[in-house]
Structure formats: C-alpha cells, structure tokens
mmCIF file of C-alpha atoms in Angstrom:
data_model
loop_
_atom_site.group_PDB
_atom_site.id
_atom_site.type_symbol
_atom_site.label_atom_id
_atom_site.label_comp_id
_atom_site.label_asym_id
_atom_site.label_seq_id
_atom_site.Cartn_x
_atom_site.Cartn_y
_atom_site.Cartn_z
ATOM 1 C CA UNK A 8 10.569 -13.527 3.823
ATOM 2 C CA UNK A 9 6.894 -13.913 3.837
ATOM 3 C CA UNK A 10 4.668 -11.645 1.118
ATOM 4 C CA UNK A 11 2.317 -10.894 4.230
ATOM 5 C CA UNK A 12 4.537 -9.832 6.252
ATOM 6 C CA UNK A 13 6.578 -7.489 3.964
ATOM 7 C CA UNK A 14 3.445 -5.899 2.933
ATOM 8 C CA UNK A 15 2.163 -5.585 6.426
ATOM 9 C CA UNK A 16 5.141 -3.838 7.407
ATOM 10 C CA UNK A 17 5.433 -1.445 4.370
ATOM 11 C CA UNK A 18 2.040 -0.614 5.549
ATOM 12 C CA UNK A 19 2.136 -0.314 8.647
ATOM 13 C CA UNK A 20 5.457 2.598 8.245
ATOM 14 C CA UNK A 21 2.938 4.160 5.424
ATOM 15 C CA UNK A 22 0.163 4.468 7.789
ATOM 16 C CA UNK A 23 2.562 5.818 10.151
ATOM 17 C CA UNK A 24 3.542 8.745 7.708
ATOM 18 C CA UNK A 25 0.322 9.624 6.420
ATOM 19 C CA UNK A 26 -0.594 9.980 9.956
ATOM 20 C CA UNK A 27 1.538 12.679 10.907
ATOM 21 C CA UNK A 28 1.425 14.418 7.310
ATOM 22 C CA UNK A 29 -2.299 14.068 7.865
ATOM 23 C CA UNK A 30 -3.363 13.373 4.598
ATOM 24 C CA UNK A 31 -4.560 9.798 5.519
ATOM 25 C CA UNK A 32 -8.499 10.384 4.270
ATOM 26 C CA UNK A 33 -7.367 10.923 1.354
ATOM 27 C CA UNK A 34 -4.695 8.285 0.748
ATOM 28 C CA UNK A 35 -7.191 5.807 2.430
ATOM 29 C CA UNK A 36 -9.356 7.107 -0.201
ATOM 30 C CA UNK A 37 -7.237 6.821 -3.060
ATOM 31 C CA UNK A 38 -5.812 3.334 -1.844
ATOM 32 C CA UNK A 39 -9.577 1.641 -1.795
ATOM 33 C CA UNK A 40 -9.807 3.355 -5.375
ATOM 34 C CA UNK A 41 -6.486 1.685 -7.074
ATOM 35 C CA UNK A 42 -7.730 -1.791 -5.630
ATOM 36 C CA UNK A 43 -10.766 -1.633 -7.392
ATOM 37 C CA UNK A 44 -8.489 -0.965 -10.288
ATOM 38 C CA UNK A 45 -6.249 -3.620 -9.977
ATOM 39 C CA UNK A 46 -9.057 -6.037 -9.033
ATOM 40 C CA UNK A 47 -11.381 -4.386 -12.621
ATOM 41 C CA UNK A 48 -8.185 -4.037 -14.683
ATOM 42 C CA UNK A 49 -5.602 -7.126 -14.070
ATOM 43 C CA UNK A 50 -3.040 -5.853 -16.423
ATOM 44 C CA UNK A 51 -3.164 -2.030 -14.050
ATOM 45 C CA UNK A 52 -1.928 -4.384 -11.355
ATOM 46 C CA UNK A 53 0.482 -6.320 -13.494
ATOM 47 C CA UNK A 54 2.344 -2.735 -14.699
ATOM 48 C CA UNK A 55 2.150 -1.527 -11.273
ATOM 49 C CA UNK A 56 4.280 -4.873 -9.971
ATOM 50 C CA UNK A 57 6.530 -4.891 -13.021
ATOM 51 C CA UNK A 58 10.379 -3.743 -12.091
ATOM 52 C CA UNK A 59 11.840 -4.186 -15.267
ATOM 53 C CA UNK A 60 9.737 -2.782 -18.053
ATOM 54 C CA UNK A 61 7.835 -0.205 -16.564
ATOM 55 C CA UNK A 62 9.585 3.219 -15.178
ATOM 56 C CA UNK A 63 8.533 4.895 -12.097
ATOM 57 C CA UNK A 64 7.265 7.834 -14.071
ATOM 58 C CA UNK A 65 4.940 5.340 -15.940
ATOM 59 C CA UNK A 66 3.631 3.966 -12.955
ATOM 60 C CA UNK A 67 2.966 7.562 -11.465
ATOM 61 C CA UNK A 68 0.855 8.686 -14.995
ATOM 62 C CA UNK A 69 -1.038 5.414 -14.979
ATOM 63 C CA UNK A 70 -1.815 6.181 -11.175
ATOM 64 C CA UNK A 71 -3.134 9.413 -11.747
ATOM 65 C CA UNK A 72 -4.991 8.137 -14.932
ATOM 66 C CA UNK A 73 -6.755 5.402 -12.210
ATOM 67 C CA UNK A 74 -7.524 8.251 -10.361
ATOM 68 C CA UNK A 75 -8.803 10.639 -12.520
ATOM 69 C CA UNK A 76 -6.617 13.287 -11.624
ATOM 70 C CA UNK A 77 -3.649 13.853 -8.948
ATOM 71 C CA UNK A 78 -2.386 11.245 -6.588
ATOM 72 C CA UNK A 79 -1.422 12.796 -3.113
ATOM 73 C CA UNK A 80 2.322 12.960 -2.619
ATOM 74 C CA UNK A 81 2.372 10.599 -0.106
ATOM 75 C CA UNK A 82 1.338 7.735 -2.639
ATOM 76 C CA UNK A 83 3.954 8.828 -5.322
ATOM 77 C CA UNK A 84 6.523 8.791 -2.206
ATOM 78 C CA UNK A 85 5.400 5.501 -1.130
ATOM 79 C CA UNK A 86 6.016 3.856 -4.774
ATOM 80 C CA UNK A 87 9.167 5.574 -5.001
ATOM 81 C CA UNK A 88 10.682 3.719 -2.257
ATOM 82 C CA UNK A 89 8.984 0.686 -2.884
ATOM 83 C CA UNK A 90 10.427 0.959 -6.442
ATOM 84 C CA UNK A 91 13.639 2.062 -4.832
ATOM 85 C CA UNK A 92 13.653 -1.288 -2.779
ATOM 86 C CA UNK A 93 12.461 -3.474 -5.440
ATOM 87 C CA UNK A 94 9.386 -4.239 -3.535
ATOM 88 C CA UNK A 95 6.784 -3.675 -6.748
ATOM 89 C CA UNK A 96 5.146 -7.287 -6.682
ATOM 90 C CA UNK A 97 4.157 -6.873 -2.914
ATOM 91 C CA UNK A 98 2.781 -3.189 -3.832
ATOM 92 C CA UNK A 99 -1.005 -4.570 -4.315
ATOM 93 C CA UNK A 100 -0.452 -6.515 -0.756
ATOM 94 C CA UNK A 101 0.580 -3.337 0.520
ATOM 95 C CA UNK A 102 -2.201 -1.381 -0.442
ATOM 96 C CA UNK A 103 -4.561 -3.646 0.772
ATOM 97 C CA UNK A 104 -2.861 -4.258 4.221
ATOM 98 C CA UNK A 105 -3.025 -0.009 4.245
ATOM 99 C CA UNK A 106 -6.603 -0.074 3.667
ATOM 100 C CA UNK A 107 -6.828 -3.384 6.578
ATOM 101 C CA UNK A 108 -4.876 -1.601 9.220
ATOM 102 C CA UNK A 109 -6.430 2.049 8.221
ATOM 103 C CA UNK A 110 -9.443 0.812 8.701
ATOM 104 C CA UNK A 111 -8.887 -0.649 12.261
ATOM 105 C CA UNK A 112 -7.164 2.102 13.442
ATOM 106 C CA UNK A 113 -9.590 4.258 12.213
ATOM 107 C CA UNK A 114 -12.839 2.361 13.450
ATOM 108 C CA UNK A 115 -14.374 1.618 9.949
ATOM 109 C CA UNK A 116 -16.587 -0.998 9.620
ATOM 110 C CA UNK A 117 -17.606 -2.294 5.522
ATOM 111 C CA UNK A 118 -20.323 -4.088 4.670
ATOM 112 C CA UNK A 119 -22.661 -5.425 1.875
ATOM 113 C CA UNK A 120 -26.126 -5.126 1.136
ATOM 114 C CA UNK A 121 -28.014 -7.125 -2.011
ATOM 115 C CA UNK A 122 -31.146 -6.196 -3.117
ATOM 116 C CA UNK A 123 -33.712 -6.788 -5.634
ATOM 117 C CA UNK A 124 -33.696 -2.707 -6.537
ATOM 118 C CA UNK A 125 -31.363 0.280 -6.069
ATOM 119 C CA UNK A 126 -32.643 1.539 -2.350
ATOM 120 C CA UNK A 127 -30.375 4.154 -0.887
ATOM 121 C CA UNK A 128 -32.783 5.224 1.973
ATOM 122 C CA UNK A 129 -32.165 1.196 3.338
ATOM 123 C CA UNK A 130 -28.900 1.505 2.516
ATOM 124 C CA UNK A 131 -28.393 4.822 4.609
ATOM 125 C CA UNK A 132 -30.657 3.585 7.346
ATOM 126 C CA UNK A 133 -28.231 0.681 7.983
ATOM 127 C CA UNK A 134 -25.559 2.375 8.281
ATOM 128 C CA UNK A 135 -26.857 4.974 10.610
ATOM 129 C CA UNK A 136 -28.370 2.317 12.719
ATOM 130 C CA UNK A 137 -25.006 0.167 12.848
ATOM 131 C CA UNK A 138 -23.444 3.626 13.832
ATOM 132 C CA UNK A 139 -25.257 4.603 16.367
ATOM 133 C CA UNK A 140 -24.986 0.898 17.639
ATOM 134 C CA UNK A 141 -21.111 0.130 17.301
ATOM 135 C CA UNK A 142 -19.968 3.585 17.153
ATOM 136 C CA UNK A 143 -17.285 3.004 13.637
ATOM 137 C CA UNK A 144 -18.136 4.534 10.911
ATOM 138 C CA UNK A 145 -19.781 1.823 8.498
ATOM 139 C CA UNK A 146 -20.380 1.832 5.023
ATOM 140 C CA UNK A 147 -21.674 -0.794 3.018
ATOM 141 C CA UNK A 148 -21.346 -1.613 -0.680
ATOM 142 C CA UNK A 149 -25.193 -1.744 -2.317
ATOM 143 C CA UNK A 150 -25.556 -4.316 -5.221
ATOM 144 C CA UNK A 151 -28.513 -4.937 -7.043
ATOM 145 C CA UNK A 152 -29.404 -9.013 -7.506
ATOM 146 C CA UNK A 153 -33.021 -9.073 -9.462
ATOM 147 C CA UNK A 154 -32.644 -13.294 -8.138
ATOM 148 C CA UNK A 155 -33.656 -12.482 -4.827
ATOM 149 C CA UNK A 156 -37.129 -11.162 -5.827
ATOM 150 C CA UNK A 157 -37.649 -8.936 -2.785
ATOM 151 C CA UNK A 158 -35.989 -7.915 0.584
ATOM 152 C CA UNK A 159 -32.175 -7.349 1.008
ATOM 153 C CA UNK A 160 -29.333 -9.649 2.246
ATOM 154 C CA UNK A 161 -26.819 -7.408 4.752
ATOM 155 C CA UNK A 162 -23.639 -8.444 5.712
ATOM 156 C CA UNK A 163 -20.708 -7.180 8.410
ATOM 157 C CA UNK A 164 -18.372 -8.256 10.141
ATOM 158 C CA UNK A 165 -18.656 -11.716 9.398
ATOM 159 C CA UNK A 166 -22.579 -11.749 10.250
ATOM 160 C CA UNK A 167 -25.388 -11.852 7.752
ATOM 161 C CA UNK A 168 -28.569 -11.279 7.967
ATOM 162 C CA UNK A 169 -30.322 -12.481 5.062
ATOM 163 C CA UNK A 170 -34.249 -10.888 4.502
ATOM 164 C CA UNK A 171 -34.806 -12.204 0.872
ATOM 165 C CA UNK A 172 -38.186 -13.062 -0.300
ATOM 166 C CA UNK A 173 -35.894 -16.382 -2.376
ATOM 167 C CA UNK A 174 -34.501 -17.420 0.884
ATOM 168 C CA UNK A 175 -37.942 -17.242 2.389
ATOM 169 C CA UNK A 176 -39.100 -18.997 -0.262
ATOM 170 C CA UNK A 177 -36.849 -21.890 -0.078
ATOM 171 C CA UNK A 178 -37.115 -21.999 4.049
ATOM 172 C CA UNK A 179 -41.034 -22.711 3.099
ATOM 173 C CA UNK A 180 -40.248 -25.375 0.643
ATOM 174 C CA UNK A 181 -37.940 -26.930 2.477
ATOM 175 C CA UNK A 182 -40.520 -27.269 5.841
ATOM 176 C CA UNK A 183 -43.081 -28.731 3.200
ATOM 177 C CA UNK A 184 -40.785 -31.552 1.752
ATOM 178 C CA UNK A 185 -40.174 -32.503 5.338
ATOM 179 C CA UNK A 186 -43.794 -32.394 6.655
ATOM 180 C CA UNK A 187 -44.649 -34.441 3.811
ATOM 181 C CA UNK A 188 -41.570 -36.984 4.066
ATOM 182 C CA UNK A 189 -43.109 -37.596 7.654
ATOM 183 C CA UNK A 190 -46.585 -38.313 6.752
ATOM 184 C CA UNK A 191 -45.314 -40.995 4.293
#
C-alpha cells in the first residue's frame, strides 16, 4: 500500500480522536514541534521509525525530551498503536499529514517572511491584515537574510510577494542591460 495513503489515513482517525477528546491545540501544537525535531535532528526521526531496536517506552522519553516536558496522552496513544501495528516508518508521514489536514480543517494559513532585520511589528501586521482579509488564522515563520539588504519577501499560499531592496536592484539592472543592448 502506498506510504501516503497509510499516513493520511492514520491521520485522518487521529484527527478524528483528538477532536472529540478536544485536546487538538495542543497535539497540533506538539505535532508541528516533533517535525522540527525530526527535520533539526535526523537520527530523532530515525529512533522514532525504528521497530526493532528501540522500545515504546524509549520512544515515549525521547518524545517528552523533544518536548521539553509531557506529551499529551493522545500522542503516547497514537504511537502505541502505531507501534502496535508496526506502522513506525510512516509515523513522520503521519505527523505531517496531522498537521496538513489539522490545518485545513481548522482554517490555518502558514507563511514566510525574509527580511534584512528581526521586525515583529511587520511580521504581526501581516498577519492581522491576511486575517482580517481571508478570515484563517495565519502565521508566518520570520527569518532574517542580511542578502536582501532591505525590505521583506512574504510568502502564502503559493503567492509571493517579494519587496527586497536586491530584487529591486536586479529589476533596475536588468532594464539597463536591455536599454543599452537596444541602442547598440
């Protein structure tokens, strides 16, 4: 059977559950933690999808080591019966079709922003504004890229909107050469 859809479908009954338990926040929240892990720390995701060497307990300590503290129930419960159905190597998938479907159901909308300095009042602003315009809750990821000199590259959704003083720069190069290849 296909990786995508076993993972989709683990998720989709996980969803499910932490839906009526209501803890869902907080396993969304926890989920979108542990993939930064895994992504960060390859060999966290390689224990978490080994079935042979490492025991469930393991797996539950280095969880709540990832996550500085407890992990909610419903995540323990989860890997127990994907442990129970030897389903560990799809467990990443399954996370991140959680956080995918979560997401939807949930109206969230994530995003990027670049710029040359830290600026949380831009970063704040956006969000609000794409709020109040779409109605999903958006939040974007800030990253600071000294390259671009000035301004701020967004992206959501697929759309980018790209402010940089570099890309400016370039756009006014780039009419120059071509003026000039016409005149010659």
């Amino acid at each position: 059977m296909n990786a995508g859809i076993i993972a989709s479908r683990y998720a989709r009954a996980f969803l499910k559950y932490v839906s009526e338990t209501g803890s869902g926040r907080t396993v969304y929240s926890q989920a979108c933690t542990l993939v930064r892990m895994m992504n960060h720390v390859p060999q966290f995701k390689m224990y978490l999808m080994d079935s042979s060497d490492v025991s469930f307990d393991r797996k539950c300590s280095l969880l709540s080591a990832a996550l500085d503290g407890t992990v909610d129930d419903s995540i323990v419960r989860f890997l127990r019966m994907v442990t129970d159905h030897n389903r560990e190597e799809y467990f990443p998938r399954m996370l991140l079709s959680f956080i995918e479907q979560y997401r939807s159901e949930n109206n969230i909308k994530v995003g990027s922003i670049v710029a040359a300095v830290e600026n949380d009042s831009l970063r704040v602003r956006l969000e609000n504004l794409f709020h109040d315009l779409t109605g999903a809750e958006v939040h974007l990821e800030e990253k600071v890229s000294p390259e671009i000199i000035g301004g701020f590259i967004f992206e959501l959704d697929g759309n980018r909107l790209d402010a940089s003083v570099d890309s400016q720069l370039k756009r006014i190069r780039r009419q120059l050469v071509e003026k000039n290849n016409r005149i010659v």
